[in-house]
Amino acid sequence: DQQVKQNSPSLSVQEGRISILNCDYTNSMFDYFLWYKKYPAEGPTFLISISSIKDKNEDGRFTVFLNKSAKHLSLHIVPSQPGDSAVYFCAGGGGGGADGLTFGKGTHLIIQP
Amino acid sequence: ETGVTQSPTHLIKTRGQQVTLRCSSQSGHNTVSWYQQALGQGPQFIFQYYREEENGRGNFPPRFSGLQFPNYSSELNVNALELDDSALYLCASSKGGGETYNEQFFGPGTRLTVL
């Protein structure tokens, strides 16, 4: 039972354009969501998070949108840069955080020059 | 500020053996979580330690066990290794005791191969 789904294994975007990464979830108990970025041979790096009581959070080039009724969130990166090429993971966290994070399988974002 | 470190980087074991992986948490962090990432999958939560006690556990059998030390560093022990245990093992540290959400910072991982 996959509680967090990232249905696009890969995404190719031209440099300077907007990258939109999508994530769906089934667990209504998630209190917050996070996006992590991962380069090969490195651990995931935290990018941005959003509480379940909000519908948008912005940090520089990164914006996360949450649609609770659709159980869907998306990460927008604008403008996309070559250094953004990485695997992006969406994760959900429950109340208290003691149950750890539930991750999707990731989307490999490729920024083309 | 020192980040999360893990050792060893790579490890090869045979089926049935036991393995211990180590993690040093980021300065100022008192909570450590362990994740298993199989090839092509996202990280899967194994367990979390706070104040030297297990604070939450994912869907992993008892042969996966851990420890947290007074300096907040941690060990992951896996007994009776199986081929499916081959994966990248990630450690993440955070502030707080799991009562409130805190951002988790990940180490580079240990790549375990079971033959």
PDB file of C-alpha atoms in Angstrom:
ATOM      1  CA  ASP A   1       0.000   0.000   0.000  1.00  0.00           C
ATOM      2  CA  GLN A   2       1.787   3.077  -1.288  1.00  0.00           C
ATOM      3  CA  GLN A   3       0.662   6.048   0.790  1.00  0.00           C
ATOM      4  CA  VAL A   4       2.710   8.576  -1.189  1.00  0.00           C
ATOM      5  CA  LYS A   5       2.857   8.300  -4.963  1.00  0.00           C
ATOM      6  CA  GLN A   6       5.019  10.077  -7.469  1.00  0.00           C
ATOM      7  CA  ASN A   7       3.705   8.830 -10.771  1.00  0.00           C
ATOM      8  CA  SER A   8       6.338  10.370 -13.017  1.00  0.00           C
ATOM      9  CA  PRO A   9       9.640   8.489 -12.744  1.00  0.00           C
ATOM     10  CA  SER A  10      11.357  11.203 -14.779  1.00  0.00           C
ATOM     11  CA  LEU A  11      10.784  14.699 -16.095  1.00  0.00           C
ATOM     12  CA  SER A  12      12.802  16.695 -18.613  1.00  0.00           C
ATOM     13  CA  VAL A  13      12.605  20.515 -18.590  1.00  0.00           C
ATOM     14  CA  GLN A  14      14.471  23.176 -20.472  1.00  0.00           C
ATOM     15  CA  GLU A  15      16.713  25.507 -18.487  1.00  0.00           C
ATOM     16  CA  GLY A  16      14.894  28.695 -17.502  1.00  0.00           C
ATOM     17  CA  ARG A  17      11.440  27.120 -17.732  1.00  0.00           C
ATOM     18  CA  ILE A  18       9.198  26.021 -14.887  1.00  0.00           C
ATOM     19  CA  SER A  19       9.542  22.499 -13.469  1.00  0.00           C
ATOM     20  CA  ILE A  20       6.426  21.021 -11.884  1.00  0.00           C
ATOM     21  CA  LEU A  21       6.758  17.839  -9.857  1.00  0.00           C
ATOM     22  CA  ASN A  22       3.619  16.118  -8.652  1.00  0.00           C
ATOM     23  CA  CYS A  23       2.784  13.952  -5.679  1.00  0.00           C
ATOM     24  CA  ASP A  24      -0.404  12.216  -4.537  1.00  0.00           C
ATOM     25  CA  TYR A  25      -1.107  10.756  -1.122  1.00  0.00           C
ATOM     26  CA  THR A  26      -3.747   8.540   0.427  1.00  0.00           C
ATOM     27  CA  ASN A  27      -3.133   8.996   4.176  1.00  0.00           C
ATOM     28  CA  SER A  28      -5.367  11.762   5.540  1.00  0.00           C
ATOM     29  CA  MET A  29      -3.433  11.728   8.822  1.00  0.00           C
ATOM     30  CA  PHE A  30      -0.370  13.414   7.375  1.00  0.00           C
ATOM     31  CA  ASP A  31       0.205  16.702   9.214  1.00  0.00           C
ATOM     32  CA  TYR A  32       2.875  18.026   6.917  1.00  0.00           C
ATOM     33  CA  PHE A  33       4.653  17.319   3.679  1.00  0.00           C
ATOM     34  CA  LEU A  34       8.241  17.787   2.615  1.00  0.00           C
ATOM     35  CA  TRP A  35      10.248  17.764  -0.569  1.00  0.00           C
ATOM     36  CA  TYR A  36      13.775  16.429  -0.625  1.00  0.00           C
ATOM     37  CA  LYS A  37      16.342  16.550  -3.402  1.00  0.00           C
ATOM     38  CA  LYS A  38      18.930  13.812  -3.860  1.00  0.00           C
ATOM     39  CA  TYR A  39      22.121  13.739  -5.893  1.00  0.00           C
ATOM     40  CA  PRO A  40      23.873  10.409  -6.572  1.00  0.00           C
ATOM     41  CA  ALA A  41      26.089   9.235  -3.693  1.00  0.00           C
ATOM     42  CA  GLU A  42      24.598  11.813  -1.313  1.00  0.00           C
ATOM     43  CA  GLY A  43      21.814  11.720   1.224  1.00  0.00           C
ATOM     44  CA  PRO A  44      18.526  13.537   0.563  1.00  0.00           C
ATOM     45  CA  THR A  45      18.663  17.297   1.138  1.00  0.00           C
ATOM     46  CA  PHE A  46      15.635  19.106   2.533  1.00  0.00           C
ATOM     47  CA  LEU A  47      14.111  21.633   0.123  1.00  0.00           C
ATOM     48  CA  ILE A  48      10.789  22.897   1.385  1.00  0.00           C
ATOM     49  CA  SER A  49       7.864  21.823   3.533  1.00  0.00           C
ATOM     50  CA  ILE A  50       4.187  22.645   3.975  1.00  0.00           C
ATOM     51  CA  SER A  51       1.809  22.152   6.858  1.00  0.00           C
ATOM     52  CA  SER A  52      -1.480  20.424   6.117  1.00  0.00           C
ATOM     53  CA  ILE A  53      -3.330  23.571   7.227  1.00  0.00           C
ATOM     54  CA  LYS A  54      -1.779  25.659   4.474  1.00  0.00           C
ATOM     55  CA  ASP A  55      -2.189  25.528   0.722  1.00  0.00           C
ATOM     56  CA  LYS A  56       1.018  27.215  -0.381  1.00  0.00           C
ATOM     57  CA  ASN A  57       4.550  27.773   0.825  1.00  0.00           C
ATOM     58  CA  GLU A  58       7.230  29.636  -1.043  1.00  0.00           C
ATOM     59  CA  ASP A  59      11.002  29.771  -0.631  1.00  0.00           C
ATOM     60  CA  GLY A  60      12.950  31.523  -3.339  1.00  0.00           C
ATOM     61  CA  ARG A  61      12.615  29.606  -6.601  1.00  0.00           C
ATOM     62  CA  PHE A  62      10.662  26.796  -4.898  1.00  0.00           C
ATOM     63  CA  THR A  63       6.932  26.811  -4.212  1.00  0.00           C
ATOM     64  CA  VAL A  64       4.882  23.936  -2.889  1.00  0.00           C
ATOM     65  CA  PHE A  65       1.119  23.798  -3.389  1.00  0.00           C
ATOM     66  CA  LEU A  66      -1.191  21.553  -1.375  1.00  0.00           C
ATOM     67  CA  ASN A  67      -4.706  20.562  -2.442  1.00  0.00           C
ATOM     68  CA  LYS A  68      -6.127  18.620   0.495  1.00  0.00           C
ATOM     69  CA  SER A  69      -9.431  17.773  -1.133  1.00  0.00           C
ATOM     70  CA  ALA A  70      -7.587  16.140  -4.021  1.00  0.00           C
ATOM     71  CA  LYS A  71      -4.838  14.755  -1.746  1.00  0.00           C
ATOM     72  CA  HIS A  72      -2.318  16.235  -4.147  1.00  0.00           C
ATOM     73  CA  LEU A  73       0.736  18.412  -3.815  1.00  0.00           C
ATOM     74  CA  SER A  74       3.139  19.845  -6.310  1.00  0.00           C
ATOM     75  CA  LEU A  75       6.558  21.441  -6.278  1.00  0.00           C
ATOM     76  CA  HIS A  76       7.210  24.300  -8.686  1.00  0.00           C
ATOM     77  CA  ILE A  77      10.751  25.351  -9.503  1.00  0.00           C
ATOM     78  CA  VAL A  78      11.115  28.558 -11.458  1.00  0.00           C
ATOM     79  CA  PRO A  79      13.315  29.275 -13.220  1.00  0.00           C
ATOM     80  CA  SER A  80      14.865  25.813 -13.546  1.00  0.00           C
ATOM     81  CA  GLN A  81      18.649  25.697 -13.417  1.00  0.00           C
ATOM     82  CA  PRO A  82      21.152  22.964 -14.414  1.00  0.00           C
ATOM     83  CA  GLY A  83      21.981  22.338 -10.740  1.00  0.00           C
ATOM     84  CA  ASP A  84      18.352  21.370 -10.168  1.00  0.00           C
ATOM     85  CA  SER A  85      18.941  18.086 -12.020  1.00  0.00           C
ATOM     86  CA  ALA A  86      18.459  15.463  -9.312  1.00  0.00           C
ATOM     87  CA  VAL A  87      15.921  12.998  -7.929  1.00  0.00           C
ATOM     88  CA  TYR A  88      13.124  14.696  -6.000  1.00  0.00           C
ATOM     89  CA  PHE A  89      11.250  12.898  -3.236  1.00  0.00           C
ATOM     90  CA  CYS A  90       7.929  13.884  -1.776  1.00  0.00           C
ATOM     91  CA  ALA A  91       7.320  12.776   1.830  1.00  0.00           C
ATOM     92  CA  GLY A  92       4.453  12.920   4.284  1.00  0.00           C
ATOM     93  CA  GLY A  93       4.716  13.064   8.084  1.00  0.00           C
ATOM     94  CA  GLY A  94       2.124  12.226  10.733  1.00  0.00           C
ATOM     95  CA  GLY A  95       1.281  13.848  14.038  1.00  0.00           C
ATOM     96  CA  GLY A  96       4.284  14.036  16.360  1.00  0.00           C
ATOM     97  CA  GLY A  97       6.761  12.870  13.752  1.00  0.00           C
ATOM     98  CA  ALA A  98       7.608   9.750  15.742  1.00  0.00           C
ATOM     99  CA  ASP A  99       6.456   7.485  12.958  1.00  0.00           C
ATOM    100  CA  GLY A 100       9.019   8.845  10.573  1.00  0.00           C
ATOM    101  CA  LEU A 101       8.467  10.118   7.078  1.00  0.00           C
ATOM    102  CA  THR A 102       6.685   8.235   4.304  1.00  0.00           C
ATOM    103  CA  PHE A 103       8.406   8.804   0.975  1.00  0.00           C
ATOM    104  CA  GLY A 104       7.334   8.449  -2.626  1.00  0.00           C
ATOM    105  CA  LYS A 105       9.560   6.661  -5.138  1.00  0.00           C
ATOM    106  CA  GLY A 106      10.973   9.883  -6.496  1.00  0.00           C
ATOM    107  CA  THR A 107      11.016  11.786  -9.779  1.00  0.00           C
ATOM    108  CA  HIS A 108      14.254  12.235 -11.695  1.00  0.00           C
ATOM    109  CA  LEU A 109      14.320  15.820 -12.932  1.00  0.00           C
ATOM    110  CA  ILE A 110      16.612  16.544 -15.855  1.00  0.00           C
ATOM    111  CA  ILE A 111      17.265  20.160 -16.774  1.00  0.00           C
ATOM    112  CA  GLN A 112      18.335  20.501 -20.374  1.00  0.00           C
ATOM    113  CA  PRO A 113      20.433  23.455 -21.573  1.00  0.00           C
TER     114      PRO A 113
ATOM    115  CA  GLU B   1      28.265  22.971  12.358  1.00  0.00           C
ATOM    116  CA  THR B   2      29.024  19.294  11.615  1.00  0.00           C
ATOM    117  CA  GLY B   3      26.513  17.465   9.456  1.00  0.00           C
ATOM    118  CA  VAL B   4      25.258  13.904   9.761  1.00  0.00           C
ATOM    119  CA  THR B   5      27.992  11.341   9.149  1.00  0.00           C
ATOM    120  CA  GLN B   6      27.667   7.606   8.568  1.00  0.00           C
ATOM    121  CA  SER B   7      30.112   4.721   8.531  1.00  0.00           C
ATOM    122  CA  PRO B   8      31.091   2.672   6.730  1.00  0.00           C
ATOM    123  CA  THR B   9      30.389   4.002   3.244  1.00  0.00           C
ATOM    124  CA  HIS B  10      30.100   0.559   1.689  1.00  0.00           C
ATOM    125  CA  LEU B  11      29.824  -2.911   3.137  1.00  0.00           C
ATOM    126  CA  ILE B  12      29.591  -6.414   1.691  1.00  0.00           C
ATOM    127  CA  LYS B  13      28.225  -9.259   3.800  1.00  0.00           C
ATOM    128  CA  THR B  14      26.968 -12.768   3.185  1.00  0.00           C
ATOM    129  CA  ARG B  15      23.527 -14.118   3.930  1.00  0.00           C
ATOM    130  CA  GLY B  16      23.050 -15.020   7.597  1.00  0.00           C
ATOM    131  CA  GLN B  17      25.708 -12.644   8.898  1.00  0.00           C
ATOM    132  CA  GLN B  18      25.144  -9.686  11.183  1.00  0.00           C
ATOM    133  CA  VAL B  19      25.983  -6.052  10.466  1.00  0.00           C
ATOM    134  CA  THR B  20      26.296  -2.824  12.466  1.00  0.00           C
ATOM    135  CA  LEU B  21      25.991   0.576  10.833  1.00  0.00           C
ATOM    136  CA  ARG B  22      26.890   3.804  12.600  1.00  0.00           C
ATOM    137  CA  CYS B  23      25.603   7.360  12.523  1.00  0.00           C
ATOM    138  CA  SER B  24      26.700  10.601  14.156  1.00  0.00           C
ATOM    139  CA  SER B  25      23.924  13.141  14.377  1.00  0.00           C
ATOM    140  CA  GLN B  26      24.227  16.791  13.456  1.00  0.00           C
ATOM    141  CA  SER B  27      25.359  19.110  16.235  1.00  0.00           C
ATOM    142  CA  GLY B  28      22.416  20.174  18.399  1.00  0.00           C
ATOM    143  CA  HIS B  29      20.172  17.307  17.263  1.00  0.00           C
ATOM    144  CA  ASN B  30      18.912  14.716  19.739  1.00  0.00           C
ATOM    145  CA  THR B  31      16.715  12.513  17.546  1.00  0.00           C
ATOM    146  CA  VAL B  32      17.917   9.958  15.015  1.00  0.00           C
ATOM    147  CA  SER B  33      15.842   8.113  12.427  1.00  0.00           C
ATOM    148  CA  TRP B  34      16.960   5.253  10.176  1.00  0.00           C
ATOM    149  CA  TYR B  35      15.665   4.546   6.686  1.00  0.00           C
ATOM    150  CA  GLN B  36      16.228   1.786   4.138  1.00  0.00           C
ATOM    151  CA  GLN B  37      16.295   2.767   0.460  1.00  0.00           C
ATOM    152  CA  ALA B  38      16.119  -0.110  -2.006  1.00  0.00           C
ATOM    153  CA  LEU B  39      17.068   0.466  -5.618  1.00  0.00           C
ATOM    154  CA  GLY B  40      14.444   2.533  -7.447  1.00  0.00           C
ATOM    155  CA  GLN B  41      12.432   3.157  -4.286  1.00  0.00           C
ATOM    156  CA  GLY B  42      12.051   5.980  -1.835  1.00  0.00           C
ATOM    157  CA  PRO B  43      13.509   5.733   1.669  1.00  0.00           C
ATOM    158  CA  GLN B  44      11.448   3.532   3.988  1.00  0.00           C
ATOM    159  CA  PHE B  45      11.268   4.324   7.711  1.00  0.00           C
ATOM    160  CA  ILE B  46      12.852   1.688   9.978  1.00  0.00           C
ATOM    161  CA  PHE B  47      12.768   3.342  13.415  1.00  0.00           C
ATOM    162  CA  GLN B  48      13.510   6.488  15.368  1.00  0.00           C
ATOM    163  CA  TYR B  49      15.468   7.043  18.587  1.00  0.00           C
ATOM    164  CA  TYR B  50      15.048   9.846  21.096  1.00  0.00           C
ATOM    165  CA  ARG B  51      16.773  10.026  24.486  1.00  0.00           C
ATOM    166  CA  GLU B  52      18.305   6.608  23.901  1.00  0.00           C
ATOM    167  CA  GLU B  53      14.946   4.890  23.444  1.00  0.00           C
ATOM    168  CA  GLU B  54      13.060   3.697  20.381  1.00  0.00           C
ATOM    169  CA  ASN B  55      10.419   6.311  19.715  1.00  0.00           C
ATOM    170  CA  GLY B  56       8.621   4.858  16.710  1.00  0.00           C
ATOM    171  CA  ARG B  57       9.021   1.960  14.303  1.00  0.00           C
ATOM    172  CA  GLY B  58       8.103   1.171  10.725  1.00  0.00           C
ATOM    173  CA  ASN B  59       7.197  -2.198   9.229  1.00  0.00           C
ATOM    174  CA  PHE B  60      10.516  -3.962   9.806  1.00  0.00           C
ATOM    175  CA  PRO B  61      11.108  -7.286  11.631  1.00  0.00           C
ATOM    176  CA  PRO B  62      12.794  -7.477  15.069  1.00  0.00           C
ATOM    177  CA  ARG B  63      16.105  -8.542  13.519  1.00  0.00           C
ATOM    178  CA  PHE B  64      16.469  -4.824  12.751  1.00  0.00           C
ATOM    179  CA  SER B  65      17.460  -3.199  16.031  1.00  0.00           C
ATOM    180  CA  GLY B  66      19.160  -0.042  17.133  1.00  0.00           C
ATOM    181  CA  LEU B  67      20.837   1.931  19.846  1.00  0.00           C
ATOM    182  CA  GLN B  68      21.263   5.577  20.655  1.00  0.00           C
ATOM    183  CA  PHE B  69      24.115   6.751  22.843  1.00  0.00           C
ATOM    184  CA  PRO B  70      24.295   9.670  25.312  1.00  0.00           C
ATOM    185  CA  ASN B  71      26.047  11.791  22.671  1.00  0.00           C
ATOM    186  CA  TYR B  72      23.017  11.115  20.383  1.00  0.00           C
ATOM    187  CA  SER B  73      24.992   9.012  17.926  1.00  0.00           C
ATOM    188  CA  SER B  74      23.266   5.809  16.877  1.00  0.00           C
ATOM    189  CA  GLU B  75      23.763   2.286  15.575  1.00  0.00           C
ATOM    190  CA  LEU B  76      21.592   0.144  13.344  1.00  0.00           C
ATOM    191  CA  ASN B  77      22.056  -3.604  13.779  1.00  0.00           C
ATOM    192  CA  VAL B  78      20.700  -6.179  11.368  1.00  0.00           C
ATOM    193  CA  ASN B  79      20.874  -9.876  12.283  1.00  0.00           C
ATOM    194  CA  ALA B  80      20.494 -12.904  10.023  1.00  0.00           C
ATOM    195  CA  LEU B  81      21.041 -10.890   6.859  1.00  0.00           C
ATOM    196  CA  GLU B  82      18.883 -11.714   3.842  1.00  0.00           C
ATOM    197  CA  LEU B  83      19.513 -10.924   0.192  1.00  0.00           C
ATOM    198  CA  ASP B  84      16.654  -8.384   0.252  1.00  0.00           C
ATOM    199  CA  ASP B  85      18.480  -6.398   2.923  1.00  0.00           C
ATOM    200  CA  SER B  86      20.788  -5.112   0.204  1.00  0.00           C
ATOM    201  CA  ALA B  87      20.051  -1.390   0.110  1.00  0.00           C
ATOM    202  CA  LEU B  88      21.241   2.085   0.977  1.00  0.00           C
ATOM    203  CA  TYR B  89      20.768   2.743   4.701  1.00  0.00           C
ATOM    204  CA  LEU B  90      20.186   6.363   5.569  1.00  0.00           C
ATOM    205  CA  CYS B  91      20.397   8.025   8.929  1.00  0.00           C
ATOM    206  CA  ALA B  92      18.624  11.324   9.608  1.00  0.00           C
ATOM    207  CA  SER B  93      18.883  13.565  12.645  1.00  0.00           C
ATOM    208  CA  SER B  94      16.539  16.251  13.918  1.00  0.00           C
ATOM    209  CA  LYS B  95      15.878  18.449  16.939  1.00  0.00           C
ATOM    210  CA  GLY B  96      13.106  17.730  19.370  1.00  0.00           C
ATOM    211  CA  GLY B  97      11.629  14.509  20.613  1.00  0.00           C
ATOM    212  CA  GLY B  98       9.139  13.587  17.967  1.00  0.00           C
ATOM    213  CA  GLU B  99       6.414  15.586  19.648  1.00  0.00           C
ATOM    214  CA  THR B 100       6.539  18.277  17.030  1.00  0.00           C
ATOM    215  CA  TYR B 101       7.559  18.246  13.440  1.00  0.00           C
ATOM    216  CA  ASN B 102      11.200  18.975  12.868  1.00  0.00           C
ATOM    217  CA  GLU B 103      13.093  18.914   9.623  1.00  0.00           C
ATOM    218  CA  GLN B 104      15.232  15.803   9.236  1.00  0.00           C
ATOM    219  CA  PHE B 105      18.804  16.114   7.978  1.00  0.00           C
ATOM    220  CA  PHE B 106      20.184  13.065   6.195  1.00  0.00           C
ATOM    221  CA  GLY B 107      23.645  11.557   6.082  1.00  0.00           C
ATOM    222  CA  PRO B 108      25.205  10.200   2.865  1.00  0.00           C
ATOM    223  CA  GLY B 109      24.174   6.630   3.655  1.00  0.00           C
ATOM    224  CA  THR B 110      25.813   3.223   3.894  1.00  0.00           C
ATOM    225  CA  ARG B 111      25.511   0.944   0.863  1.00  0.00           C
ATOM    226  CA  LEU B 112      25.026  -2.632   2.102  1.00  0.00           C
ATOM    227  CA  THR B 113      25.347  -5.551  -0.295  1.00  0.00           C
ATOM    228  CA  VAL B 114      24.322  -9.019   0.879  1.00  0.00           C
ATOM    229  CA  LEU B 115      25.648 -11.943  -1.192  1.00  0.00           C
TER     230      LEU B 115
END
